[in-house]
Amino acid sequence: MFVIRWILGKIILFLDAVFSPTGIKRPAEQQASIDTQTAQLTLYQYLACPFCVKVRRAMKRQSLNIETRDAKRNDQFREELVQGGGKLKVPCLRIEDEGGDIRWIYDSSNIISYLEQSFAPAHK
Ligand SMILES: N[C@@H](CCC(=O)N[C@@H](CS)C(=O)NCC(=O)O)C(=O)O
């Protein structure tokens, strides 16, 4: 079982690298403003988890620079996720607002919806 998961993980990472999405280009000032906002976000994830890959690809498409923390390989990050978010499940997005309040969003679809609503370019 471990070997099958390991092989699947490598395939996922390979395909993700080969078919890596292109990020949107924003004017430098706009990107800097978005970088300031995304500095408040942290994605807890596993490298080869398909749901995490889906979120990372959405981030890449939108050129969102969000810190990622590997909750599988790093004990401290795993503990932060369990203590803060309430369970060991990835992906999970930690959002700290300007007042210091913290929210945790689980589920890849919920995270992607949040990112699209917060950062997608306005349609004309
Ligand atoms: N429906 C969830 C599924 C997430 C999920 O199943 N994540 C797995 C890793 S691929 C997980 O966290 N399992 C718990 C564990 O590994 O301890 C999503 O779309 O995010």
Short mmCIF file of N, CA, C and O and ligand atoms in Angstrom, two decimals:
data_model
loop_
_atom_site.label_atom_id
_atom_site.label_comp_id
_atom_site.label_asym_id
_atom_site.label_seq_id
_atom_site.Cartn_x
_atom_site.Cartn_y
_atom_site.Cartn_z
N MET A 1 0.83 -1.21 0.00
CA MET A 1 0.00 0.00 0.00
C MET A 1 0.87 1.27 0.00
O MET A 1 0.61 2.22 -0.71
N PHE A 2 1.92 1.22 0.87
CA PHE A 2 2.83 2.36 0.95
C PHE A 2 3.50 2.60 -0.39
O PHE A 2 3.62 3.73 -0.85
N VAL A 3 3.91 1.49 -1.06
CA VAL A 3 4.61 1.61 -2.34
C VAL A 3 3.68 2.20 -3.40
O VAL A 3 4.09 3.08 -4.17
N ILE A 4 2.44 1.74 -3.41
CA ILE A 4 1.47 2.26 -4.40
C ILE A 4 1.25 3.75 -4.18
O ILE A 4 1.27 4.54 -5.13
N ARG A 5 1.09 4.13 -2.91
CA ARG A 5 0.89 5.56 -2.60
C ARG A 5 2.11 6.37 -3.00
O ARG A 5 2.00 7.49 -3.52
N TRP A 6 3.30 5.81 -2.76
CA TRP A 6 4.55 6.51 -3.10
C TRP A 6 4.64 6.72 -4.62
O TRP A 6 4.95 7.81 -5.09
N ILE A 7 4.31 5.65 -5.38
CA ILE A 7 4.37 5.76 -6.84
C ILE A 7 3.33 6.77 -7.34
O ILE A 7 3.64 7.64 -8.17
N LEU A 8 2.12 6.70 -6.81
CA LEU A 8 1.07 7.65 -7.22
C LEU A 8 1.50 9.09 -6.91
O LEU A 8 1.28 10.00 -7.72
N GLY A 9 2.10 9.25 -5.75
CA GLY A 9 2.58 10.59 -5.36
C GLY A 9 3.59 11.13 -6.35
O GLY A 9 3.54 12.29 -6.76
N LYS A 10 4.52 10.26 -6.77
CA LYS A 10 5.55 10.69 -7.74
C LYS A 10 4.90 11.04 -9.08
O LYS A 10 5.29 12.02 -9.74
N ILE A 11 3.90 10.25 -9.47
CA ILE A 11 3.22 10.53 -10.76
C ILE A 11 2.51 11.88 -10.67
O ILE A 11 2.59 12.70 -11.60
N ILE A 12 1.83 12.11 -9.55
CA ILE A 12 1.11 13.39 -9.37
C ILE A 12 2.09 14.56 -9.47
O ILE A 12 1.84 15.55 -10.16
N LEU A 13 3.23 14.43 -8.78
CA LEU A 13 4.21 15.53 -8.78
C LEU A 13 4.81 15.73 -10.17
O LEU A 13 5.04 16.86 -10.61
N PHE A 14 5.03 14.60 -10.87
CA PHE A 14 5.59 14.70 -12.22
C PHE A 14 4.61 15.42 -13.15
O PHE A 14 4.98 16.36 -13.86
N LEU A 15 3.35 14.97 -13.12
CA LEU A 15 2.34 15.59 -14.00
C LEU A 15 2.15 17.07 -13.65
O LEU A 15 2.00 17.92 -14.53
N ASP A 16 2.17 17.35 -12.35
CA ASP A 16 2.01 18.75 -11.92
C ASP A 16 3.15 19.61 -12.46
O ASP A 16 2.93 20.74 -12.90
N ALA A 17 4.36 19.06 -12.44
CA ALA A 17 5.52 19.83 -12.92
C ALA A 17 5.45 20.01 -14.44
O ALA A 17 5.70 21.10 -14.97
N VAL A 18 5.07 18.93 -15.15
CA VAL A 18 5.06 19.00 -16.62
C VAL A 18 3.95 19.93 -17.11
O VAL A 18 4.14 20.72 -18.04
N PHE A 19 2.78 19.83 -16.46
CA PHE A 19 1.64 20.66 -16.89
C PHE A 19 1.39 21.80 -15.92
O PHE A 19 0.25 22.11 -15.58
N SER A 20 2.46 22.40 -15.50
CA SER A 20 2.35 23.49 -14.54
C SER A 20 1.60 24.68 -15.15
O SER A 20 1.92 25.10 -16.27
N PRO A 21 0.58 25.22 -14.46
CA PRO A 21 -0.17 26.31 -15.06
C PRO A 21 0.65 27.61 -15.11
O PRO A 21 1.60 27.77 -14.35
N THR A 22 0.25 28.47 -16.02
CA THR A 22 0.92 29.77 -16.13
C THR A 22 0.20 30.75 -15.22
O THR A 22 -1.04 30.81 -15.22
N GLY A 23 0.96 31.52 -14.49
CA GLY A 23 0.36 32.51 -13.59
C GLY A 23 -0.03 33.77 -14.34
O GLY A 23 0.61 34.13 -15.32
N ILE A 24 -1.11 34.41 -13.85
CA ILE A 24 -1.51 35.67 -14.50
C ILE A 24 -0.48 36.75 -14.17
O ILE A 24 0.18 36.68 -13.13
N LYS A 25 -0.36 37.70 -15.09
CA LYS A 25 0.59 38.81 -14.87
C LYS A 25 -0.21 40.04 -14.48
O LYS A 25 -1.17 40.41 -15.15
N ARG A 26 0.21 40.65 -13.38
CA ARG A 26 -0.43 41.88 -12.92
C ARG A 26 0.60 42.99 -12.98
O ARG A 26 1.81 42.74 -12.91
N PRO A 27 0.11 44.24 -13.06
CA PRO A 27 1.06 45.35 -12.91
C PRO A 27 1.77 45.22 -11.55
O PRO A 27 1.17 44.72 -10.58
N ALA A 28 3.03 45.64 -11.50
CA ALA A 28 3.86 45.42 -10.30
C ALA A 28 3.21 45.93 -9.03
O ALA A 28 3.25 45.26 -7.99
N GLU A 29 2.59 47.11 -9.10
CA GLU A 29 1.98 47.69 -7.88
C GLU A 29 0.84 46.82 -7.37
O GLU A 29 0.69 46.62 -6.16
N GLN A 30 0.05 46.33 -8.32
CA GLN A 30 -1.10 45.49 -7.96
C GLN A 30 -0.62 44.17 -7.34
O GLN A 30 -1.16 43.70 -6.35
N GLN A 31 0.44 43.61 -7.96
CA GLN A 31 0.98 42.35 -7.42
C GLN A 31 1.54 42.57 -6.02
O GLN A 31 1.35 41.74 -5.13
N ALA A 32 2.19 43.72 -5.83
CA ALA A 32 2.76 44.01 -4.50
C ALA A 32 1.65 44.11 -3.46
O ALA A 32 1.80 43.63 -2.32
N SER A 33 0.54 44.72 -3.85
CA SER A 33 -0.59 44.85 -2.92
C SER A 33 -1.16 43.47 -2.57
O SER A 33 -1.47 43.18 -1.41
N ILE A 34 -1.26 42.62 -3.58
CA ILE A 34 -1.76 41.26 -3.34
C ILE A 34 -0.77 40.46 -2.50
O ILE A 34 -1.16 39.71 -1.61
N ASP A 35 0.52 40.65 -2.74
CA ASP A 35 1.53 39.96 -1.93
C ASP A 35 1.41 40.35 -0.45
O ASP A 35 1.59 39.50 0.44
N THR A 36 1.09 41.62 -0.20
CA THR A 36 0.91 42.07 1.19
C THR A 36 -0.26 41.33 1.82
O THR A 36 -0.19 40.88 2.97
N GLN A 37 -1.35 41.18 1.04
CA GLN A 37 -2.53 40.48 1.59
C GLN A 37 -2.25 38.99 1.79
O GLN A 37 -2.63 38.41 2.81
N THR A 38 -1.56 38.37 0.83
CA THR A 38 -1.34 36.92 0.94
C THR A 38 -0.27 36.58 1.98
O THR A 38 -0.14 35.42 2.37
N ALA A 39 0.47 37.61 2.45
CA ALA A 39 1.44 37.37 3.53
C ALA A 39 0.72 36.95 4.80
O ALA A 39 1.33 36.38 5.72
N GLN A 40 -0.58 37.20 4.87
CA GLN A 40 -1.39 36.83 6.04
C GLN A 40 -1.92 35.40 5.94
O GLN A 40 -2.61 34.94 6.83
N LEU A 41 -1.63 34.74 4.82
CA LEU A 41 -2.18 33.40 4.58
C LEU A 41 -1.08 32.34 4.67
O LEU A 41 0.06 32.59 4.27
N THR A 42 -1.45 31.16 5.14
CA THR A 42 -0.52 30.03 5.16
C THR A 42 -1.29 28.78 4.75
O THR A 42 -2.38 28.52 5.29
N LEU A 43 -0.73 28.03 3.83
CA LEU A 43 -1.37 26.77 3.41
C LEU A 43 -0.67 25.60 4.08
O LEU A 43 0.52 25.36 3.84
N TYR A 44 -1.41 24.88 4.92
CA TYR A 44 -0.89 23.63 5.49
C TYR A 44 -1.22 22.52 4.51
O TYR A 44 -2.38 22.42 4.04
N GLN A 45 -0.25 21.71 4.18
CA GLN A 45 -0.42 20.78 3.07
C GLN A 45 0.56 19.63 3.13
O GLN A 45 1.46 19.62 3.97
N TYR A 46 0.34 18.65 2.25
CA TYR A 46 1.32 17.59 2.00
C TYR A 46 1.79 17.78 0.56
O TYR A 46 0.98 18.15 -0.31
N LEU A 47 3.03 17.47 0.32
CA LEU A 47 3.60 17.70 -1.01
C LEU A 47 2.83 16.98 -2.11
O LEU A 47 2.49 17.56 -3.14
N ALA A 48 2.55 15.69 -1.92
CA ALA A 48 1.99 14.90 -3.02
C ALA A 48 0.50 14.59 -2.84
O ALA A 48 -0.04 13.73 -3.53
N CYS A 49 -0.17 15.29 -1.96
CA CYS A 49 -1.62 15.09 -1.79
C CYS A 49 -2.33 15.73 -2.99
O CYS A 49 -2.10 16.91 -3.29
N PRO A 50 -3.18 14.98 -3.69
CA PRO A 50 -3.81 15.53 -4.90
C PRO A 50 -4.67 16.76 -4.63
O PRO A 50 -4.74 17.67 -5.46
N PHE A 51 -5.30 16.81 -3.44
CA PHE A 51 -6.13 17.98 -3.12
C PHE A 51 -5.25 19.21 -2.87
O PHE A 51 -5.63 20.34 -3.19
N CYS A 52 -4.06 18.96 -2.31
CA CYS A 52 -3.11 20.06 -2.07
C CYS A 52 -2.52 20.55 -3.40
O CYS A 52 -2.33 21.75 -3.61
N VAL A 53 -2.26 19.61 -4.30
CA VAL A 53 -1.75 19.98 -5.63
C VAL A 53 -2.79 20.86 -6.33
O VAL A 53 -2.45 21.88 -6.93
N LYS A 54 -4.07 20.47 -6.19
CA LYS A 54 -5.16 21.25 -6.82
C LYS A 54 -5.15 22.69 -6.30
O LYS A 54 -5.26 23.64 -7.09
N VAL A 55 -4.97 22.86 -4.99
CA VAL A 55 -4.94 24.22 -4.41
C VAL A 55 -3.68 24.97 -4.86
O VAL A 55 -3.75 26.14 -5.26
N ARG A 56 -2.54 24.28 -4.85
CA ARG A 56 -1.30 24.95 -5.25
C ARG A 56 -1.38 25.39 -6.71
O ARG A 56 -0.87 26.45 -7.08
N ARG A 57 -2.04 24.59 -7.55
CA ARG A 57 -2.19 24.98 -8.97
C ARG A 57 -3.09 26.20 -9.09
O ARG A 57 -2.83 27.09 -9.91
N ALA A 58 -4.14 26.26 -8.28
CA ALA A 58 -5.03 27.44 -8.30
C ALA A 58 -4.23 28.67 -7.86
O ALA A 58 -4.38 29.76 -8.43
N MET A 59 -3.37 28.50 -6.84
CA MET A 59 -2.53 29.62 -6.39
C MET A 59 -1.60 30.07 -7.50
O MET A 59 -1.40 31.26 -7.73
N LYS A 60 -1.04 29.10 -8.19
CA LYS A 60 -0.09 29.42 -9.26
C LYS A 60 -0.80 30.16 -10.39
O LYS A 60 -0.30 31.17 -10.91
N ARG A 61 -2.00 29.65 -10.79
CA ARG A 61 -2.77 30.31 -11.86
C ARG A 61 -3.03 31.76 -11.52
O ARG A 61 -3.01 32.62 -12.38
N GLN A 62 -3.29 32.03 -10.25
CA GLN A 62 -3.61 33.40 -9.84
C GLN A 62 -2.38 34.18 -9.36
O GLN A 62 -2.52 35.30 -8.85
N SER A 63 -1.22 33.58 -9.48
CA SER A 63 0.03 34.22 -9.02
C SER A 63 -0.08 34.69 -7.58
O SER A 63 0.22 35.85 -7.26
N LEU A 64 -0.53 33.80 -6.72
CA LEU A 64 -0.65 34.13 -5.29
C LEU A 64 0.53 33.54 -4.55
O LEU A 64 0.73 32.32 -4.58
N ASN A 65 1.31 34.39 -3.92
CA ASN A 65 2.48 33.92 -3.17
C ASN A 65 2.06 33.66 -1.73
O ASN A 65 2.00 34.57 -0.92
N ILE A 66 1.74 32.40 -1.48
CA ILE A 66 1.27 32.00 -0.16
C ILE A 66 2.25 30.99 0.43
O ILE A 66 2.63 30.02 -0.25
N GLU A 67 2.67 31.25 1.66
CA GLU A 67 3.60 30.32 2.32
C GLU A 67 2.93 28.95 2.47
O GLU A 67 1.76 28.86 2.84
N THR A 68 3.68 27.90 2.16
CA THR A 68 3.16 26.54 2.37
C THR A 68 3.93 25.88 3.51
O THR A 68 5.13 26.11 3.66
N ARG A 69 3.20 25.12 4.31
CA ARG A 69 3.83 24.40 5.43
C ARG A 69 3.48 22.93 5.31
O ARG A 69 2.31 22.57 5.27
N ASP A 70 4.53 22.10 5.26
CA ASP A 70 4.35 20.67 5.07
C ASP A 70 4.02 20.00 6.41
O ASP A 70 4.91 19.85 7.26
N ALA A 71 2.76 19.63 6.56
CA ALA A 71 2.31 19.07 7.83
C ALA A 71 2.60 17.58 7.95
O ALA A 71 2.33 16.97 8.98
N LYS A 72 3.16 16.99 6.91
CA LYS A 72 3.54 15.57 7.00
C LYS A 72 4.96 15.43 7.53
O LYS A 72 5.23 14.64 8.41
N ARG A 73 5.85 16.28 6.99
CA ARG A 73 7.26 16.11 7.32
C ARG A 73 7.72 16.96 8.50
O ARG A 73 8.82 16.73 9.02
N ASN A 74 6.92 17.95 8.85
CA ASN A 74 7.37 18.86 9.91
C ASN A 74 6.43 18.75 11.12
O ASN A 74 5.25 19.08 11.03
N ASP A 75 6.97 18.26 12.22
CA ASP A 75 6.15 18.00 13.42
C ASP A 75 5.51 19.28 13.95
O ASP A 75 4.36 19.28 14.38
N GLN A 76 6.28 20.37 13.92
CA GLN A 76 5.76 21.63 14.46
C GLN A 76 4.57 22.12 13.63
O GLN A 76 3.54 22.55 14.16
N PHE A 77 4.69 22.04 12.31
CA PHE A 77 3.60 22.49 11.43
C PHE A 77 2.36 21.61 11.63
O PHE A 77 1.23 22.08 11.63
N ARG A 78 2.60 20.29 11.81
CA ARG A 78 1.47 19.38 12.02
C ARG A 78 0.75 19.73 13.32
O ARG A 78 -0.47 19.79 13.36
N GLU A 79 1.51 20.06 14.33
CA GLU A 79 0.94 20.43 15.63
C GLU A 79 0.17 21.75 15.51
O GLU A 79 -0.93 21.88 16.07
N GLU A 80 0.73 22.70 14.78
CA GLU A 80 0.02 23.98 14.58
C GLU A 80 -1.33 23.74 13.93
O GLU A 80 -2.34 24.35 14.31
N LEU A 81 -1.34 22.86 12.93
CA LEU A 81 -2.58 22.58 12.20
C LEU A 81 -3.62 21.93 13.12
O LEU A 81 -4.78 22.36 13.16
N VAL A 82 -3.18 20.94 13.87
CA VAL A 82 -4.13 20.22 14.74
C VAL A 82 -4.64 21.14 15.85
O VAL A 82 -5.86 21.20 16.11
N GLN A 83 -3.74 21.88 16.45
CA GLN A 83 -4.14 22.79 17.54
C GLN A 83 -5.01 23.93 17.04
O GLN A 83 -6.03 24.26 17.63
N GLY A 84 -4.59 24.52 15.92
CA GLY A 84 -5.30 25.71 15.42
C GLY A 84 -6.54 25.37 14.63
O GLY A 84 -7.62 25.94 14.85
N GLY A 85 -6.41 24.45 13.71
CA GLY A 85 -7.53 24.13 12.82
C GLY A 85 -8.50 23.14 13.44
O GLY A 85 -9.67 23.14 13.14
N GLY A 86 -7.97 22.27 14.30
CA GLY A 86 -8.84 21.33 15.00
C GLY A 86 -8.72 19.90 14.52
O GLY A 86 -9.19 18.99 15.19
N LYS A 87 -8.08 19.67 13.38
CA LYS A 87 -7.90 18.29 12.93
C LYS A 87 -6.73 18.19 11.94
O LYS A 87 -6.34 19.20 11.33
N LEU A 88 -6.21 16.97 11.83
CA LEU A 88 -5.12 16.73 10.88
C LEU A 88 -5.72 16.35 9.54
O LEU A 88 -6.02 15.17 9.28
N LYS A 89 -5.97 17.36 8.73
CA LYS A 89 -6.51 17.15 7.39
C LYS A 89 -5.92 18.26 6.52
O LYS A 89 -5.89 19.42 6.94
N VAL A 90 -5.45 17.90 5.35
CA VAL A 90 -4.90 18.90 4.43
C VAL A 90 -5.62 18.78 3.08
O VAL A 90 -6.12 17.69 2.77
N PRO A 91 -5.66 19.85 2.33
CA PRO A 91 -5.12 21.17 2.60
C PRO A 91 -5.98 21.94 3.60
O PRO A 91 -7.17 21.69 3.72
N CYS A 92 -5.33 22.89 4.27
CA CYS A 92 -6.04 23.79 5.18
C CYS A 92 -5.38 25.16 5.08
O CYS A 92 -4.15 25.25 5.15
N LEU A 93 -6.21 26.17 4.91
CA LEU A 93 -5.68 27.53 4.76
C LEU A 93 -5.89 28.30 6.05
O LEU A 93 -7.01 28.39 6.57
N ARG A 94 -4.79 28.84 6.59
CA ARG A 94 -4.85 29.69 7.80
C ARG A 94 -4.88 31.14 7.34
O ARG A 94 -4.03 31.57 6.55
N ILE A 95 -5.86 31.86 7.85
CA ILE A 95 -6.03 33.27 7.45
C ILE A 95 -5.99 34.12 8.71
O ILE A 95 -6.80 33.93 9.62
N GLU A 96 -5.04 35.03 8.73
CA GLU A 96 -4.96 35.95 9.87
C GLU A 96 -5.39 37.33 9.38
O GLU A 96 -4.81 37.85 8.43
N ASP A 97 -6.40 37.91 10.02
CA ASP A 97 -6.84 39.23 9.53
C ASP A 97 -6.05 40.34 10.24
O ASP A 97 -5.20 40.07 11.10
N GLU A 98 -6.35 41.59 9.84
CA GLU A 98 -5.55 42.71 10.35
C GLU A 98 -5.63 42.84 11.86
O GLU A 98 -4.70 43.30 12.52
N GLY A 99 -6.76 42.43 12.42
CA GLY A 99 -6.93 42.51 13.87
C GLY A 99 -6.29 41.35 14.62
O GLY A 99 -6.35 41.29 15.84
N GLY A 100 -5.68 40.42 13.88
CA GLY A 100 -5.02 39.27 14.52
C GLY A 100 -5.93 38.06 14.69
O GLY A 100 -5.51 37.04 15.22
N ASP A 101 -7.21 38.20 14.27
CA ASP A 101 -8.11 37.04 14.34
C ASP A 101 -7.72 36.01 13.29
O ASP A 101 -7.32 36.37 12.18
N ILE A 102 -7.86 34.74 13.67
CA ILE A 102 -7.40 33.66 12.78
C ILE A 102 -8.56 32.76 12.41
O ILE A 102 -9.37 32.40 13.27
N ARG A 103 -8.63 32.46 11.11
CA ARG A 103 -9.63 31.50 10.61
C ARG A 103 -8.90 30.38 9.91
O ARG A 103 -7.83 30.60 9.32
N TRP A 104 -9.48 29.20 9.93
CA TRP A 104 -8.89 28.05 9.23
C TRP A 104 -9.93 27.53 8.26
O TRP A 104 -11.06 27.24 8.67
N ILE A 105 -9.58 27.39 7.00
CA ILE A 105 -10.51 26.83 6.01
C ILE A 105 -9.98 25.47 5.55
O ILE A 105 -8.87 25.38 5.02
N TYR A 106 -10.80 24.44 5.76
CA TYR A 106 -10.47 23.11 5.26
C TYR A 106 -11.18 22.87 3.93
O TYR A 106 -12.14 23.56 3.60
N ASP A 107 -10.72 21.91 3.21
CA ASP A 107 -11.31 21.41 1.96
C ASP A 107 -10.83 22.23 0.76
O ASP A 107 -11.01 23.45 0.71
N SER A 108 -10.25 21.52 -0.19
CA SER A 108 -9.65 22.19 -1.36
C SER A 108 -10.65 23.08 -2.10
O SER A 108 -10.32 24.20 -2.50
N SER A 109 -11.90 22.62 -2.24
CA SER A 109 -12.89 23.41 -2.99
C SER A 109 -13.21 24.70 -2.24
O SER A 109 -13.33 25.77 -2.86
N ASN A 110 -13.34 24.61 -0.93
CA ASN A 110 -13.61 25.82 -0.13
C ASN A 110 -12.44 26.79 -0.21
O ASN A 110 -12.64 28.01 -0.28
N ILE A 111 -11.24 26.26 -0.16
CA ILE A 111 -10.05 27.13 -0.20
C ILE A 111 -9.97 27.84 -1.56
O ILE A 111 -9.75 29.05 -1.64
N ILE A 112 -10.20 27.08 -2.62
CA ILE A 112 -10.11 27.69 -3.96
C ILE A 112 -11.21 28.74 -4.12
O ILE A 112 -10.96 29.83 -4.67
N SER A 113 -12.41 28.46 -3.64
CA SER A 113 -13.49 29.47 -3.72
C SER A 113 -13.08 30.74 -2.98
O SER A 113 -13.27 31.85 -3.48
N TYR A 114 -12.49 30.56 -1.78
CA TYR A 114 -12.06 31.73 -1.01
C TYR A 114 -11.02 32.53 -1.80
O TYR A 114 -11.11 33.77 -1.88
N LEU A 115 -10.05 31.83 -2.39
CA LEU A 115 -8.99 32.54 -3.13
C LEU A 115 -9.57 33.26 -4.34
O LEU A 115 -9.19 34.40 -4.65
N GLU A 116 -10.50 32.60 -5.02
CA GLU A 116 -11.09 33.23 -6.21
C GLU A 116 -11.90 34.46 -5.81
O GLU A 116 -11.81 35.52 -6.44
N GLN A 117 -12.68 34.33 -4.76
CA GLN A 117 -13.49 35.48 -4.33
C GLN A 117 -12.61 36.63 -3.84
O GLN A 117 -12.93 37.80 -4.03
N SER A 118 -11.49 36.29 -3.22
CA SER A 118 -10.65 37.33 -2.62
C SER A 118 -9.70 37.97 -3.63
O SER A 118 -9.40 39.17 -3.52
N PHE A 119 -9.22 37.19 -4.60
CA PHE A 119 -8.12 37.69 -5.42
C PHE A 119 -8.32 37.62 -6.93
O PHE A 119 -7.48 38.13 -7.67
N ALA A 120 -9.40 37.00 -7.40
CA ALA A 120 -9.56 36.88 -8.86
C ALA A 120 -9.73 38.27 -9.46
O ALA A 120 -10.36 39.13 -8.84
N PRO A 121 -9.16 38.49 -10.64
CA PRO A 121 -9.32 39.79 -11.27
C PRO A 121 -10.79 40.08 -11.55
O PRO A 121 -11.52 39.16 -11.89
N ALA A 122 -11.18 41.33 -11.37
CA ALA A 122 -12.59 41.70 -11.62
C ALA A 122 -12.90 41.55 -13.10
O ALA A 122 -12.08 41.90 -13.95
N HIS A 123 -14.08 40.97 -13.40
CA HIS A 123 -14.49 40.85 -14.80
C HIS A 123 -15.14 42.15 -15.25
O HIS A 123 -15.82 42.79 -14.49
N LYS A 124 -14.89 42.49 -16.51
CA LYS A 124 -15.48 43.73 -17.02
C LYS A 124 -16.80 43.41 -17.68
O LYS A 124 -17.00 42.33 -18.15
N1 LIG B 1 -12.25 16.64 0.49
C1 LIG B 1 -10.97 17.03 1.02
C2 LIG B 1 -10.08 15.80 1.07
C3 LIG B 1 -8.75 16.08 1.77
C4 LIG B 1 -8.02 14.79 2.15
O1 LIG B 1 -8.57 13.68 2.06
N2 LIG B 1 -6.76 14.95 2.55
C5 LIG B 1 -5.98 13.83 3.02
C6 LIG B 1 -4.60 13.84 2.36
S1 LIG B 1 -4.70 13.59 0.60
C7 LIG B 1 -5.74 13.95 4.51
O2 LIG B 1 -5.54 15.03 5.03
N3 LIG B 1 -5.74 12.82 5.24
C8 LIG B 1 -5.47 12.83 6.65
C9 LIG B 1 -4.10 12.36 6.98
O3 LIG B 1 -3.28 12.17 6.08
O4 LIG B 1 -3.80 12.24 8.17
C10 LIG B 1 -10.41 18.15 0.14
O5 LIG B 1 -10.85 18.33 -1.00
O6 LIG B 1 -9.55 18.89 0.63
#
